[in-house]
Short mmCIF file of C-alpha atoms in Angstrom, two decimals:
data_model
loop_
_atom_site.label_atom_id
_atom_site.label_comp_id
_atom_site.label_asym_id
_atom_site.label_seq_id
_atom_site.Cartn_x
_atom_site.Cartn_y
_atom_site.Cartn_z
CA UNK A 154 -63.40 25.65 71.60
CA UNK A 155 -60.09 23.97 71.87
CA UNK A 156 -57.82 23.40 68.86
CA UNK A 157 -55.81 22.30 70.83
CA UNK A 158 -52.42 22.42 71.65
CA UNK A 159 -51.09 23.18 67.98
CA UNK A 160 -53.10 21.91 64.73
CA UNK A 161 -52.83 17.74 66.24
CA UNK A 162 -55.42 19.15 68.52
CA UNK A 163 -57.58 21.35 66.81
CA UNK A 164 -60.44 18.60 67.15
CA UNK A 165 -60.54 17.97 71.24
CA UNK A 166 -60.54 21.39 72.09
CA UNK A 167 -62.61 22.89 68.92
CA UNK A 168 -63.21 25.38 70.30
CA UNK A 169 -64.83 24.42 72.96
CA UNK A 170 -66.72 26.60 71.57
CA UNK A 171 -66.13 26.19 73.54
CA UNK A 172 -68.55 27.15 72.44
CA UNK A 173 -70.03 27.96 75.88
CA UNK A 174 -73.53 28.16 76.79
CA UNK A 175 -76.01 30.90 75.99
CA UNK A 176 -80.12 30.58 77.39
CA UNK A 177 -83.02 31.55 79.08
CA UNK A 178 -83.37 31.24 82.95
CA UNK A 179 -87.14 30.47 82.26
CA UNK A 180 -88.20 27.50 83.03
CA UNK A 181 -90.67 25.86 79.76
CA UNK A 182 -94.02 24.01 81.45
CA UNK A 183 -92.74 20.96 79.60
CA UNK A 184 -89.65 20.35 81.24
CA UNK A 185 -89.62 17.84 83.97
CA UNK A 186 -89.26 18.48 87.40
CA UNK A 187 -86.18 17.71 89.76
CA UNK A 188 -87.44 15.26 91.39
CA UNK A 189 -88.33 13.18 87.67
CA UNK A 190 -84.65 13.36 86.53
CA UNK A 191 -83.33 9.90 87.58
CA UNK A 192 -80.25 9.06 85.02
CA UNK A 193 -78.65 10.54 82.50
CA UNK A 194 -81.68 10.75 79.92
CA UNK A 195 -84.18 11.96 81.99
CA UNK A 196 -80.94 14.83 82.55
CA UNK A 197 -80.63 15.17 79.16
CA UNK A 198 -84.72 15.52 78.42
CA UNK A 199 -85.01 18.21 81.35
CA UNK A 200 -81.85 19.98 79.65
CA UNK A 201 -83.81 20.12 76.23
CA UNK A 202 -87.39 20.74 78.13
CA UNK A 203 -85.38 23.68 79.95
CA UNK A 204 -84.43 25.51 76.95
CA UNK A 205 -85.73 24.18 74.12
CA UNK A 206 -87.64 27.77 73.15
CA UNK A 207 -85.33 30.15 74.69
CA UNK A 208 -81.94 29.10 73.35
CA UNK A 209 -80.01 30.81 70.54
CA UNK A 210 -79.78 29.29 67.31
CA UNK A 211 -76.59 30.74 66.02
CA UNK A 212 -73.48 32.44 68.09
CA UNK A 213 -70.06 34.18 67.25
CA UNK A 214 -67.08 35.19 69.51
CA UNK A 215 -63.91 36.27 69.12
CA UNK A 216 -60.92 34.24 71.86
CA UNK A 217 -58.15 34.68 73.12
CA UNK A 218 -56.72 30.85 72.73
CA UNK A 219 -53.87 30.28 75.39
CA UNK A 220 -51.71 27.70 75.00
CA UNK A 221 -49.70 26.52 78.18
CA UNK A 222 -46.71 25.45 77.79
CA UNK A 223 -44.33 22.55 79.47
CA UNK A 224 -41.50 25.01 80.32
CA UNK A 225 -44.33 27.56 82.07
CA UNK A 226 -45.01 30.09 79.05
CA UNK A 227 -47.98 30.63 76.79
CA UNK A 228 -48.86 31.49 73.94
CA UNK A 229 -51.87 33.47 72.53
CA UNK A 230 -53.70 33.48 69.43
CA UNK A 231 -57.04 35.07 68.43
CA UNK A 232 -59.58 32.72 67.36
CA UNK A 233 -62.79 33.76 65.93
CA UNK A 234 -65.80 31.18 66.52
CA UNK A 235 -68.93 31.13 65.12
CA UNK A 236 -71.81 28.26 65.23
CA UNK A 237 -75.05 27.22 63.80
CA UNK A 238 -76.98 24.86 65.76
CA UNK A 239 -77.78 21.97 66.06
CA UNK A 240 -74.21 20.70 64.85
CA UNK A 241 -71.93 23.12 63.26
CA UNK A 242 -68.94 25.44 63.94
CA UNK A 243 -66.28 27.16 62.35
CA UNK A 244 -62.93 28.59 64.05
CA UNK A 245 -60.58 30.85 61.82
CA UNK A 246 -57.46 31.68 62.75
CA UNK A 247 -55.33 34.43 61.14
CA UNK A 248 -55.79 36.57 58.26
CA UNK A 249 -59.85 36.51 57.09
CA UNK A 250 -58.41 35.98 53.30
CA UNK A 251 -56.02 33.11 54.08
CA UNK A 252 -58.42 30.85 56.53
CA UNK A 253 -57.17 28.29 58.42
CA UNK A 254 -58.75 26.95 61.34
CA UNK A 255 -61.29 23.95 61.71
CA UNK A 256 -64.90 23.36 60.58
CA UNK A 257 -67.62 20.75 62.19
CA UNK A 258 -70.35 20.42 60.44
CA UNK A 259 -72.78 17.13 59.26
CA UNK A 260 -71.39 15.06 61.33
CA UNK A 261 -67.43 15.54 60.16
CA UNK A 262 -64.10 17.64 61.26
CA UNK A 263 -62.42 19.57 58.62
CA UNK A 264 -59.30 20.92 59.42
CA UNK A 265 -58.39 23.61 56.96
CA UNK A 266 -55.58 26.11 55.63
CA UNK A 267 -55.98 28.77 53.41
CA UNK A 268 -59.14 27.62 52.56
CA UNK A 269 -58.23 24.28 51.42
CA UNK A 270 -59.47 21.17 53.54
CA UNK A 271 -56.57 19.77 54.45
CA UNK A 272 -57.96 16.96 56.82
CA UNK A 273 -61.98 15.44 57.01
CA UNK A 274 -62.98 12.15 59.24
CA UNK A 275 -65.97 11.35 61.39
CA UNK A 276 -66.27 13.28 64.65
CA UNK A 277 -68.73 13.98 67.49
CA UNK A 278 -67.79 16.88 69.14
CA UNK A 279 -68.63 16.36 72.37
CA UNK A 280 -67.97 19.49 74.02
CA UNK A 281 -70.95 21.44 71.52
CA UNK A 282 -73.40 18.41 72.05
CA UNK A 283 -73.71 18.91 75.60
CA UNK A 284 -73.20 22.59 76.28
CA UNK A 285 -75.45 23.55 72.87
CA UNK A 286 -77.02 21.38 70.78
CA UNK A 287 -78.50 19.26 73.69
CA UNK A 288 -81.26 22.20 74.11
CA UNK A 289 -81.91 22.61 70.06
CA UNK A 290 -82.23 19.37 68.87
CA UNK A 291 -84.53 16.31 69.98
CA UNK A 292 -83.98 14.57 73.17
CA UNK A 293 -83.89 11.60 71.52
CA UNK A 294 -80.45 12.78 68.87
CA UNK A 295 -78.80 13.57 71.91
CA UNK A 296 -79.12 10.73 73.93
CA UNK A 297 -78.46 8.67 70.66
CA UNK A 298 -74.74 10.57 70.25
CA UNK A 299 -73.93 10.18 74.08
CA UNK A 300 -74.56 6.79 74.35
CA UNK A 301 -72.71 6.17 71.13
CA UNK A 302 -69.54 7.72 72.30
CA UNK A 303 -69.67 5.15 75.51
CA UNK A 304 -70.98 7.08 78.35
CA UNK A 305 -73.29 5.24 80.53
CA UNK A 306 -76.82 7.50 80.93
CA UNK A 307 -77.72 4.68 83.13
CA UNK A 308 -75.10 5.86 85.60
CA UNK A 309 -75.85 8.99 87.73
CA UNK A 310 -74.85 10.56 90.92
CA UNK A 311 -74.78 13.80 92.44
CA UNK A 312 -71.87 15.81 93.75
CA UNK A 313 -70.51 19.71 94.24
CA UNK A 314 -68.91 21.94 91.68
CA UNK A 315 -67.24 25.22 92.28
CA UNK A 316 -69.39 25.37 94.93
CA UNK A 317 -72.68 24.22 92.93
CA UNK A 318 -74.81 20.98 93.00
CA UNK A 319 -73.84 19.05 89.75
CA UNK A 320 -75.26 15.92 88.54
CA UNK A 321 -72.80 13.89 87.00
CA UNK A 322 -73.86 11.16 84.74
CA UNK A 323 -71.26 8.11 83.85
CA UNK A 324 -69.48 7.37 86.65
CA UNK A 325 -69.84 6.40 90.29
CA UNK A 326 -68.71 9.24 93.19
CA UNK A 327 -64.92 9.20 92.96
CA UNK A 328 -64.91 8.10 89.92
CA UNK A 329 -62.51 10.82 87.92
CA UNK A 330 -61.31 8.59 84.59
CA UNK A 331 -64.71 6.98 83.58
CA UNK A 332 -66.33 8.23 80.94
CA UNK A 333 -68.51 11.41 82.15
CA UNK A 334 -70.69 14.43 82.06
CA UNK A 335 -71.60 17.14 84.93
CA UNK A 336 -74.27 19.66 84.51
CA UNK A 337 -75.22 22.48 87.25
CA UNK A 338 -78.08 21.11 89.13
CA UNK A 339 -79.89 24.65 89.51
CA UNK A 340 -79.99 26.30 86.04
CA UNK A 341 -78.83 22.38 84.14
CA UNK A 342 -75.92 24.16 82.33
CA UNK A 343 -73.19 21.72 81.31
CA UNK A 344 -69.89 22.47 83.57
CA UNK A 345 -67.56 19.39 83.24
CA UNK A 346 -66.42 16.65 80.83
CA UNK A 347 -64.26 13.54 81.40
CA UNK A 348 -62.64 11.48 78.74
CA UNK A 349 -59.68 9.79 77.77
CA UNK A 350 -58.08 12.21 76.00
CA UNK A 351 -58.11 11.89 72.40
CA UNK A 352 -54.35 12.19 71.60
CA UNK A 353 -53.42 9.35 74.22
CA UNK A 354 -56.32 7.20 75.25
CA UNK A 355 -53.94 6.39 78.87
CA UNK A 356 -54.51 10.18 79.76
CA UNK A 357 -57.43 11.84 81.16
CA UNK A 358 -58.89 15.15 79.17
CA UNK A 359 -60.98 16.85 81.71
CA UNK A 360 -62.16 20.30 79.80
CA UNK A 361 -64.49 22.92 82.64
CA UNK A 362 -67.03 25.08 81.01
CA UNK A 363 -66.36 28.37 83.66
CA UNK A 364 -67.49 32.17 84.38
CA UNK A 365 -70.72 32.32 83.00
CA UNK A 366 -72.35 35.48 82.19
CA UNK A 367 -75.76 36.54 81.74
CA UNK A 368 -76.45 38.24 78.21
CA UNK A 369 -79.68 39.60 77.15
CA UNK A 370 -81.12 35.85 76.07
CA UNK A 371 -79.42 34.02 78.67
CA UNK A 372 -76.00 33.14 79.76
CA UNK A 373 -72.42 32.34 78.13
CA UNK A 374 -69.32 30.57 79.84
CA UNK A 375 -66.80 32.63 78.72
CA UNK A 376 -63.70 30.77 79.98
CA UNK A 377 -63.26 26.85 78.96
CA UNK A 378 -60.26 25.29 80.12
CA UNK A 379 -58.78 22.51 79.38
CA UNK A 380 -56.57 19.70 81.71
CA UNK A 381 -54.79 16.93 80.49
CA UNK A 382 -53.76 14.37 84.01
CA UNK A 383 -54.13 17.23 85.85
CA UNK A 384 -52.26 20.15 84.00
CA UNK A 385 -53.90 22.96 82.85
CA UNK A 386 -52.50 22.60 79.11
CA UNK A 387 -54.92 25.03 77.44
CA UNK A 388 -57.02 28.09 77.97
CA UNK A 389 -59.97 30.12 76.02
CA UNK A 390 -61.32 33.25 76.79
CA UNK A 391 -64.12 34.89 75.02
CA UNK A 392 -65.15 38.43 74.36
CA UNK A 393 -67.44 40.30 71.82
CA UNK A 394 -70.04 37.40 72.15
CA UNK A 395 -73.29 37.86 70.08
CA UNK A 396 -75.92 35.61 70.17
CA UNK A 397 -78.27 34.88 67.12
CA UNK A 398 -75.76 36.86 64.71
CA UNK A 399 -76.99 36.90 60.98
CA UNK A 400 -74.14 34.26 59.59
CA UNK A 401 -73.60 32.88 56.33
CA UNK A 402 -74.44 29.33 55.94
CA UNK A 403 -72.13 28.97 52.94
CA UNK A 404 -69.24 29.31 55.70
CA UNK A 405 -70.08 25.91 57.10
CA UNK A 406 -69.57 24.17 53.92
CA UNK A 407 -66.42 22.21 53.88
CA UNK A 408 -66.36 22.88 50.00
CA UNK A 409 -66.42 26.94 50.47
CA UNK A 410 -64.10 27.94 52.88
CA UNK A 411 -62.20 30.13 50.60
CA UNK A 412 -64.99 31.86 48.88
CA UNK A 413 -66.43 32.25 52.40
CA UNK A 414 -63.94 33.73 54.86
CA UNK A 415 -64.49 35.30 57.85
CA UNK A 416 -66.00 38.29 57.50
#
């Protein structure tokens, strides 16, 4: 998941993880049908209904984060990623003994280097609500963080993604700067988020979960990428994805990140 384009936006992209999406193509007897998903919470219900018993509860990745650059070259970094969900990642970056990187967890984003917290404040990632906690927490937590970052579940539409049907939830059709979610109508994986970006509010972030692959448990988007008014401005692509890895929980504790590095 994004950092961003240098540490000012390790938050947006945080690792968008990504995080992509790892679960099931069954479909549970609870979930509702099709036809009873009417606006965005009745989306977000199905989503959990989908895949509430069939998702993974953990996941780590290693990235190759690609920065695009104004003058047309990149950069590359390796990022490793690892989650626990509902609600927290971790992304280190460089040498396992000196972390630095970026932590979410209860709620917060810690930015950190070599080990030490170097930045905490409130944060709802977005981006690891709606393509991974949505389908391991209650219905009712998710719908509560949407709606409290202003998008409008009352507000739905359909439309066509990389060749896909999408709902999209937020906006009317044509709509492209409103506040907004799209999730693949067939297997209700979240594709698409809209949002003012969150390093200048006049600018549209518009971040594509893409390329998903089927693992043994499910599937994983293992490309995110990231647009800023239209310009691709950063890239991730995963590899050596592993769902439910044993992980550490100490490594998600803002107070531990240098007695827990990555492994």
């Amino acid at each position: 998941m994004r950092k961003g384009s240098g540490w000012a936006r390790v938050g947006v992209a945080a690792a968008a993880l990504a995080l992509a999406c790892v679960a099931s193509g069954s479909l549970s007897a609870a979930a509702p049908r099709a036809a009873d998903i009417k606006d965005g919470e009745g989306l977000l219900r199905a989503m959990q209904g989908r895949y509430a018993k069939d998702w993974y509860e953990t996941l780590s990745f290693q990235q190759d984060a690609i920065t695009h650059n104004a003058d047309g070259t990149n950069k590359t970094e390796i990022w490793y990623e690892a989650a626990i969900l509902p609600g927290k990642l971790r992304i280190d970056i460089g040498a396992a003994d000196s972390p630095n990187g970026m932590l979410v967890a209860d709620g917060k984003l810690n930015i950190f280097k070599d080990g030490a917290v170097t930045v905490s404040q409130p944060f709802v990632h977005m981006l690891l609500v709606l393509g991974f906690d949505v389908y391991k927490q209650p219905a009712e937590t998710t719908v509560a963080q949407v709606k409290g970052q202003g998008f409008d579940l009352a507000k739905m539409h359909e439309d066509t993604w990389e060749g896909e049907p999408v709902y999209v939830v937020g906006a009317d059709k044509g709509d492209l700067k409103t506040r907004q979610f799209w999730i693949e109508k067939k297997r209700l994986l979240f594709v698409r988020l809209i949002q003012p970006d969150r390093q200048d509010a006049t600018k549209i972030a518009d971040t594509r979960f893409m390329d998903y692959k089927k693992l043994s448990v499910g599937y994983v988007a293992a490309r995110v990428e990231f647009y800023v008014d239209g310009k691709n401005e950063f890239s991730e692509i995963y590899s050596n994805i592993q769902a439910n890895p044993k992980l550490d929980a100490g490594r998600f504790d803002a107070g531990q990140m240098k007695q827990n590095p990555r492994p």
